[in-house]
Amino acid sequence: MEVTDVAALSRAREGDPDAFRLLVERHSRVIFRVAYRMTGNEHDADDVVQETFLRAYRQLDAFEERANFSTWLHRIAVNCALDLLRARGRHDKHRAGMTSGEGDEEHEREIASSDPQPDRLLLSAELQQHVAAAMEKLSGNERTAFILRHFEGMPVEEIGQTLGIQVNAAKHTIFRAVRKLREALEPLVRPNPCST
Amino acid sequence: MQHLNEEQLVAHYYHDDDAPATAESHLGECTECRLQYETIRRVLTLVTDAPMPERGEHYADEVWTRLRWKLGARKRRMRWTSFVAAAAVLAIAFFAGQWWNSRGAQAPSPVSEIASTKPVRGQAGAPVLHGNDRVLLVVVSDHLESSERMLAELANANPKETFELSSDRAADLVASNRMYRQTAATRGDQRIESLLSDLEPILAELAHAGKTLSPDELASIQKRIESKQLLFKVRIVSAQTGSGGDKPVPAHSNSL
C-alpha cells in the first residue's frame, strides 16, 4: 500500500530519513518546475529546490496534518524563489520599474512600445525572450498565482492558501497577471492583417 | 447585451467562473467578446509554449544526495543534550577503564603483562587495541564517521564550482572534536589525539566559512585534506572503531 504524504511526513518527524526521502522523490520535479517558472533560470531553480526541502525538513513540526502537504511545500518553494530573487536584486528592480509610474495600469510597456512586427518575431528564441521579459514584469504574488494556476493547474482556493490571501484576491491576482501578460505580448499574437 | 469584462473572460478561460454556461453562450453570440477571448487564449498559449528544461529520471536522487548531508538541523536542537550524553558516556567509559585496569593490576594475566611493556601484534604484525583504547574508540566512532562523510564530500566536490556548506554541521563536529581530543590527551592516547588535532583546524574553518565555499576556498581545503592524508587516516580509525577495535590496525596507521 502506498504511503501517503502525511504518513511519510509523520515518520520523517520521528527521524526516519527514508520517509523524508520519499517526499523528495515525489515532489522534487514539481517543485523544480515551479522554481524554474519563478526564477527563469535552471541553476537558480535547482537552488530553490534544495532550499525548499531543507526548509521543509526544518519546519516539519510546523506542518499541520490536516493541511495539504503539496500546498505547504509549494508555499515554501515560492517563498524560497522570492527570497532568491530579492537577494539578487532582480525582483526589486523589476518591481521598481513597474511601480515607478502611476500604478499597475500605467507601467511601462517596454516590449509593446518597441512595436515588434510579427514577421520579425518568427524566431522562437526571440519569442521566448519576450515571454520571459513579460513574466519578469509581474510582481511576486502575480507571478506565483499565475504559475500555480496556469502551469500547475492548482485550484484558486489552494493558491489563496499558498499566498496567504482570500480566494477572491487570489482570483484577482491571476487576472492582473494575465492582463499584464496580454499587454506585453498581444502584439506578438495579433493576426497579421496582410494575411487575411 | 451585457458584454463579458476582461476579468470574467480570464476566469472563464481557467474555468473559475461562477456561470460558465452563460459565458459560453454569450461568447457564441458576441463577436466582440469572442475576439477578446481569443486574444487572451493566444497570449496564454504563447506563454504555455515557453520551453521547460527537463530533469533526468534520477533528479530526485540527485536532490536527495545533495540534501541529506544538510539535514542536521532537527538534531541541532538536541546539541546540548547530545553533548551531555556524550560526556556521560565518556565518564562511564573512563571509570570503567580505570576499574578494568585496577582489576588487571590485582591479577595480571600473561597478556596484560605483555601489553604493559610492548604492543600486542595481530596476525599482520599490527598492534591490537585493548582496554582504554577500545573504550575511547567506541565513543568517538560516530564522530569520526560524520567527519569522514564531510571530508569525503569536500574531497569529491568539483573544485570549479561553489560548494554549499552546512556550517552548523561543521560547528557541531568542531565541538565534539574538541571534547574527544581533550579526552584522548587526558588518557594519553596520542594516536587519536594527533588525528583529532589534524582534523580540528579544518572543521573550525568550515564552521566559520558561511554557507558556501568559493572555488578557491574549496581548492585550498581539498589541498590540505590531501596533504595531511586526513581522509585516509580518518577512514582507517573509523573502520577500526566500527569493527569494535579488535581488528589489527594496519602498520602505517601508527603515524596517525
XYZ file of C-alpha atoms in Angstrom:
452
model
C 0.000 0.000 0.000
C 1.316 3.400 -0.939
C 2.435 5.573 1.923
C 0.597 8.901 1.964
C 2.449 12.171 2.191
C 1.126 12.783 5.669
C 2.192 9.328 6.858
C 5.666 9.807 5.365
C 5.872 13.215 6.953
C 4.883 11.792 10.306
C 7.653 9.213 10.067
C 10.117 11.886 8.967
C 9.237 13.865 12.076
C 10.253 10.880 14.132
C 13.663 10.986 12.494
C 13.203 8.467 9.671
C 15.350 9.858 6.802
C 13.929 7.370 4.282
C 10.473 8.813 4.855
C 11.679 12.299 4.021
C 13.495 10.916 1.014
C 10.172 9.567 -0.219
C 8.723 13.069 -0.077
C 11.718 14.419 -2.001
C 11.232 11.744 -4.659
C 7.553 12.568 -5.020
C 7.728 16.317 -5.158
C 11.158 17.434 -6.399
C 10.220 17.566 -10.078
C 7.083 19.604 -9.496
C 8.963 21.976 -7.248
C 11.657 22.309 -9.896
C 9.043 23.269 -12.480
C 7.577 25.939 -10.233
C 11.023 27.179 -9.260
C 12.108 27.412 -12.875
C 8.989 29.327 -13.850
C 9.561 31.656 -10.924
C 13.259 32.285 -11.472
C 13.621 31.683 -15.203
C 16.978 30.062 -14.578
C 17.875 26.375 -14.216
C 20.653 26.845 -11.707
C 18.514 29.102 -9.550
C 15.688 26.587 -9.798
C 17.941 23.795 -8.550
C 18.986 26.016 -5.650
C 15.355 26.721 -4.835
C 14.538 23.001 -4.837
C 17.358 22.318 -2.381
C 16.417 25.196 -0.134
C 12.739 24.261 -0.243
C 13.305 20.748 1.052
C 15.843 21.953 3.576
C 13.369 24.494 4.976
C 10.582 21.937 4.885
C 12.678 19.498 6.891
C 13.490 22.127 9.466
C 9.844 23.115 9.733
C 8.326 19.641 9.828
C 6.922 20.268 13.267
C 5.102 23.349 11.983
C 3.116 21.390 9.424
C -0.494 20.758 10.409
C -1.567 17.312 9.322
C -4.999 18.426 8.201
C -3.338 20.670 5.615
C -2.232 19.587 2.164
C 1.470 18.749 2.121
C 1.852 19.720 -1.515
C 0.326 23.143 -0.919
C 2.556 23.630 2.108
C 5.621 22.659 0.094
C 4.622 24.960 -2.756
C 4.315 27.820 -0.302
C 7.846 27.178 0.943
C 9.145 26.889 -2.630
C 7.512 30.138 -3.663
C 8.978 31.923 -0.655
C 12.405 30.475 -1.405
C 12.174 31.635 -5.009
C 11.065 35.115 -3.989
C 13.842 35.298 -1.394
C 16.361 34.336 -4.030
C 15.064 36.896 -6.481
C 15.051 39.559 -3.829
C 18.559 38.676 -2.729
C 19.836 39.072 -6.243
C 18.134 42.361 -6.720
C 16.171 41.322 -9.783
C 12.842 41.289 -8.102
C 13.148 44.740 -6.581
C 14.492 46.080 -9.823
C 11.540 44.827 -11.788
C 9.081 45.929 -9.167
C 10.669 49.351 -9.054
C 10.278 49.543 -12.812
C 6.653 48.625 -12.514
C 5.776 50.961 -9.699
C 7.706 53.946 -10.959
C 4.671 55.126 -12.907
C 1.184 55.612 -11.618
C 0.395 52.044 -10.673
C -0.219 48.821 -12.483
C -2.311 50.410 -15.194
C 0.436 52.793 -16.145
C 3.532 50.647 -16.016
C 5.982 50.874 -18.836
C 5.392 48.532 -21.708
C 8.893 48.003 -22.925
C 8.013 45.159 -25.222
C 4.859 46.668 -26.594
C 6.452 50.056 -27.064
C 9.077 48.550 -29.317
C 6.261 47.671 -31.713
C 7.637 44.335 -32.835
C 6.189 43.155 -36.094
C 5.041 39.538 -36.227
C 7.288 38.801 -39.188
C 10.292 39.886 -37.137
C 9.401 37.577 -34.326
C 9.300 34.260 -36.036
C 12.334 33.002 -34.229
C 11.177 31.096 -31.194
C 14.205 32.205 -29.202
C 13.128 35.780 -29.596
C 9.597 34.910 -28.597
C 10.911 33.175 -25.521
C 12.823 36.276 -24.550
C 9.685 38.338 -24.828
C 7.703 35.881 -22.744
C 10.449 35.779 -20.127
C 10.600 39.560 -20.024
C 6.839 39.768 -19.656
C 6.889 37.239 -16.828
C 9.582 39.184 -15.040
C 7.407 42.257 -15.064
C 4.864 40.530 -12.854
C 5.016 41.177 -9.147
C 5.950 38.281 -6.871
C 2.355 37.456 -5.980
C 1.171 37.808 -9.547
C 3.855 35.578 -10.903
C 3.256 32.994 -8.202
C -0.504 32.960 -8.617
C -0.245 32.795 -12.386
C 2.332 29.976 -12.401
C 0.369 27.894 -9.940
C -2.894 28.368 -11.836
C -1.689 28.297 -15.389
C 1.127 25.752 -15.302
C 0.347 23.654 -12.250
C -3.427 23.790 -12.500
C -3.716 24.497 -8.797
C -7.254 25.474 -7.678
C -7.734 29.109 -6.734
C -8.512 28.131 -3.130
C -5.126 26.474 -2.742
C -3.396 29.401 -4.414
C -5.038 31.619 -1.821
C -3.693 29.364 0.929
C -0.244 29.335 -0.639
C -0.114 33.113 -0.816
C -1.987 33.661 2.426
C -4.760 35.649 0.751
C -8.516 35.278 0.233
C -9.901 33.333 -2.708
C -11.254 36.431 -4.441
C -7.957 38.189 -4.004
C -6.186 35.180 -5.481
C -8.559 35.205 -8.431
C -7.971 38.914 -8.970
C -4.205 38.452 -8.719
C -4.363 35.870 -11.502
C -6.394 38.274 -13.576
C -3.892 41.094 -13.056
C -1.084 38.778 -14.135
C -2.918 37.768 -17.308
C -3.748 41.370 -18.116
C -0.094 42.375 -17.825
C 0.988 39.460 -19.950
C -1.617 40.374 -22.512
C -0.453 43.980 -22.602
C 3.092 42.877 -23.191
C 2.516 40.007 -25.574
C -0.622 40.884 -27.524
C 1.359 42.490 -30.377
C 3.021 39.135 -30.918
C -0.198 37.190 -31.302
C -2.299 39.736 -33.142
C -3.363 38.321 -36.513
C -1.440 39.900 -39.348
C -3.969 41.987 -41.354
C -1.968 41.438 -44.530
C -2.537 37.723 -44.340
C -6.312 37.988 -44.440
C -26.356 42.888 -24.430
C -24.111 42.747 -21.376
C -20.528 42.104 -22.518
C -18.111 39.991 -20.505
C -15.346 42.049 -18.976
C -11.706 41.019 -19.133
C -11.698 39.529 -15.632
C -14.718 37.370 -16.483
C -13.005 36.205 -19.668
C -9.867 35.217 -17.759
C -11.941 33.416 -15.130
C -13.793 31.592 -17.927
C -10.520 30.548 -19.539
C -9.444 28.891 -16.281
C -12.937 27.517 -15.549
C -13.036 29.649 -12.423
C -16.236 31.488 -13.353
C -19.474 31.031 -11.463
C -21.665 30.650 -14.562
C -19.585 29.051 -17.313
C -22.604 28.050 -19.398
C -23.847 31.637 -19.544
C -20.398 32.881 -20.533
C -20.080 30.205 -23.196
C -23.457 31.092 -24.607
C -22.522 34.773 -24.747
C -19.243 34.021 -26.490
C -21.211 32.105 -29.114
C -23.300 35.154 -29.864
C -20.990 38.137 -29.327
C -18.190 38.640 -31.860
C -16.532 41.385 -29.829
C -16.240 39.271 -26.692
C -15.188 36.239 -28.724
C -12.296 38.246 -30.245
C -11.239 39.414 -26.795
C -11.369 35.872 -25.507
C -9.408 34.592 -28.500
C -6.662 37.137 -27.879
C -6.364 36.073 -24.256
C -6.243 32.438 -25.316
C -3.472 33.142 -27.854
C -1.379 35.070 -25.355
C -1.688 32.306 -22.794
C -0.846 29.666 -25.384
C 2.282 31.616 -26.226
C 3.249 31.614 -22.559
C 2.486 27.890 -22.263
C 4.764 27.115 -25.174
C 7.794 28.593 -23.410
C 10.285 25.724 -23.047
C 10.860 23.962 -19.776
C 14.255 22.332 -19.198
C 13.930 18.650 -18.478
C 15.435 16.989 -15.481
C 16.645 13.403 -15.731
C 14.818 10.474 -14.220
C 17.321 10.453 -11.356
C 16.740 14.078 -10.465
C 15.135 13.194 -7.140
C 18.162 11.066 -6.263
C 20.456 13.954 -7.125
C 18.439 16.301 -4.944
C 18.491 13.817 -2.098
C 22.247 13.187 -2.410
C 22.963 16.881 -2.062
C 20.349 17.350 0.589
C 20.903 14.522 3.025
C 24.185 15.887 4.375
C 22.455 19.087 5.300
C 19.599 17.562 7.229
C 21.200 18.041 10.606
C 19.025 20.877 11.779
C 16.456 18.726 13.573
C 19.275 17.184 15.575
C 20.736 20.594 16.265
C 18.055 21.329 18.829
C 19.456 18.371 20.735
C 23.010 19.639 20.548
C 23.460 20.286 24.254
C 21.647 17.156 25.319
C 23.823 15.233 22.904
C 26.931 16.713 24.467
C 25.712 15.842 27.943
C 25.022 12.296 26.794
C 28.427 12.045 25.132
C 30.120 13.410 28.241
C 28.236 10.877 30.375
C 29.349 8.056 28.097
C 32.924 9.299 28.306
C 32.763 9.486 32.093
C 31.358 5.977 32.343
C 33.970 4.783 29.891
C 36.731 6.444 31.881
C 35.708 4.886 35.193
C 35.053 1.529 33.536
C 38.554 1.688 32.109
C 40.031 2.589 35.475
C 38.163 -0.250 37.135
C 39.260 -2.648 34.399
C 42.900 -1.592 34.770
C 42.865 -1.817 38.553
C 41.335 -5.277 38.317
C 44.013 -6.240 35.830
C 46.719 -4.879 38.157
C 45.494 -7.020 41.025
C 45.554 -10.207 38.975
C 47.779 -9.643 35.981
C 47.322 -12.045 33.152
C 50.146 -13.022 30.882
C 48.592 -10.981 28.078
C 48.224 -7.778 30.113
C 51.801 -8.095 31.288
C 52.899 -8.174 27.691
C 50.579 -5.315 26.823
C 52.078 -3.140 29.524
C 55.561 -3.486 28.116
C 55.037 -3.574 24.390
C 52.189 -3.501 21.898
C 50.471 -6.766 21.044
C 50.650 -7.575 17.360
C 47.883 -9.098 15.312
C 48.292 -11.603 12.549
C 49.537 -8.954 10.163
C 52.025 -7.694 12.694
C 49.817 -4.719 13.569
C 49.001 -3.652 17.127
C 45.774 -4.918 18.680
C 43.689 -2.484 20.696
C 42.798 -3.208 24.304
C 41.017 -1.742 27.327
C 41.072 2.064 27.358
C 41.895 2.413 23.642
C 38.871 0.394 22.702
C 36.551 2.314 25.015
C 37.670 5.656 23.626
C 37.453 4.458 20.039
C 33.912 3.285 20.527
C 32.712 6.654 21.814
C 34.406 8.643 19.039
C 33.140 6.258 16.367
C 30.084 8.325 15.420
C 32.114 11.488 15.397
C 34.697 10.024 13.029
C 32.041 8.678 10.699
C 30.373 12.093 10.487
C 33.735 13.765 9.914
C 34.621 11.219 7.267
C 31.401 11.945 5.391
C 32.057 15.665 5.419
C 35.677 15.260 4.306
C 34.649 12.874 1.526
C 32.026 15.332 0.364
C 34.640 18.084 0.211
C 37.309 15.913 -1.374
C 34.952 14.784 -4.117
C 33.437 18.186 -4.837
C 34.061 19.869 -8.179
C 36.771 22.492 -7.479
C 35.436 24.676 -10.268
C 32.085 25.174 -8.625
C 30.884 26.909 -5.494
C 30.410 24.408 -2.707
C 27.323 24.596 -0.494
C 28.221 24.022 3.086
C 26.406 23.246 6.299
C 28.364 25.355 8.751
C 26.019 24.249 11.567
C 27.046 20.682 10.989
C 30.706 21.664 10.953
C 30.218 23.632 14.195
C 28.761 20.538 15.856
C 31.715 18.495 14.700
C 34.202 21.079 15.991
C 32.623 20.991 19.450
C 32.605 17.189 19.545
C 36.122 17.017 18.147
C 37.459 19.336 20.834
C 35.888 17.289 23.596
C 37.156 13.981 22.259
C 40.637 15.372 21.595
C 40.927 16.624 25.170
C 39.749 13.273 26.453
C 42.262 11.462 24.292
C 45.017 13.758 25.571
C 43.988 13.146 29.182
C 44.052 9.432 28.604
C 47.379 9.574 26.814
C 46.044 8.237 23.543
C 48.422 10.102 21.278
C 47.224 8.419 18.121
C 43.647 9.623 18.422
C 44.714 12.969 19.838
C 47.005 13.508 16.865
C 44.274 12.607 14.384
C 41.729 14.875 16.057
C 44.286 17.694 16.248
C 44.793 17.474 12.495
C 41.071 17.397 11.939
C 40.094 20.312 14.165
C 41.510 23.267 12.159
C 39.757 22.064 9.013
C 36.454 21.638 10.819
C 36.825 25.021 12.511
C 37.476 26.681 9.171
C 34.382 25.060 7.700
C 32.306 26.117 10.692
C 33.246 29.736 10.070
C 33.081 29.646 6.299
C 29.428 30.592 5.974
C 27.006 28.855 3.644
C 29.289 28.420 0.658
C 32.915 27.870 -0.234
C 34.242 29.632 -3.307
C 36.177 27.503 -5.799
C 39.453 28.921 -4.404
C 38.479 28.179 -0.813
C 37.364 24.703 -1.757
C 40.614 24.015 -3.628
C 42.603 25.174 -0.594
C 40.674 22.895 1.767
C 40.972 19.970 -0.648
C 44.726 20.525 -0.823
C 45.029 20.479 2.955
C 42.926 17.341 3.268
C 45.100 15.701 0.643
C 48.452 16.858 2.044
C 47.677 15.545 5.507
C 46.097 12.366 4.142
C 43.324 13.280 6.501
C 40.514 11.398 4.847
C 42.617 8.268 4.680
C 43.573 8.499 8.342
C 40.014 9.129 9.462
C 38.814 6.181 7.402
C 41.382 3.878 8.952
C 40.423 4.748 12.518
C 36.737 4.936 11.672
C 36.847 1.451 10.140
C 38.683 0.198 13.163
C 36.197 1.628 15.626
C 33.315 0.360 13.524
C 34.632 -3.163 13.944
C 34.825 -2.809 17.706
C 38.540 -2.223 17.841
C 39.533 -5.840 17.911
C 40.942 -5.989 14.420
C 44.595 -5.377 13.843
C 45.420 -1.819 12.850
C 47.371 -1.529 9.584
C 51.019 -0.877 10.362
C 51.090 2.504 8.540
C 48.335 3.848 10.771
C 50.868 4.167 13.572
C 51.720 7.511 12.112
C 48.264 8.839 12.998
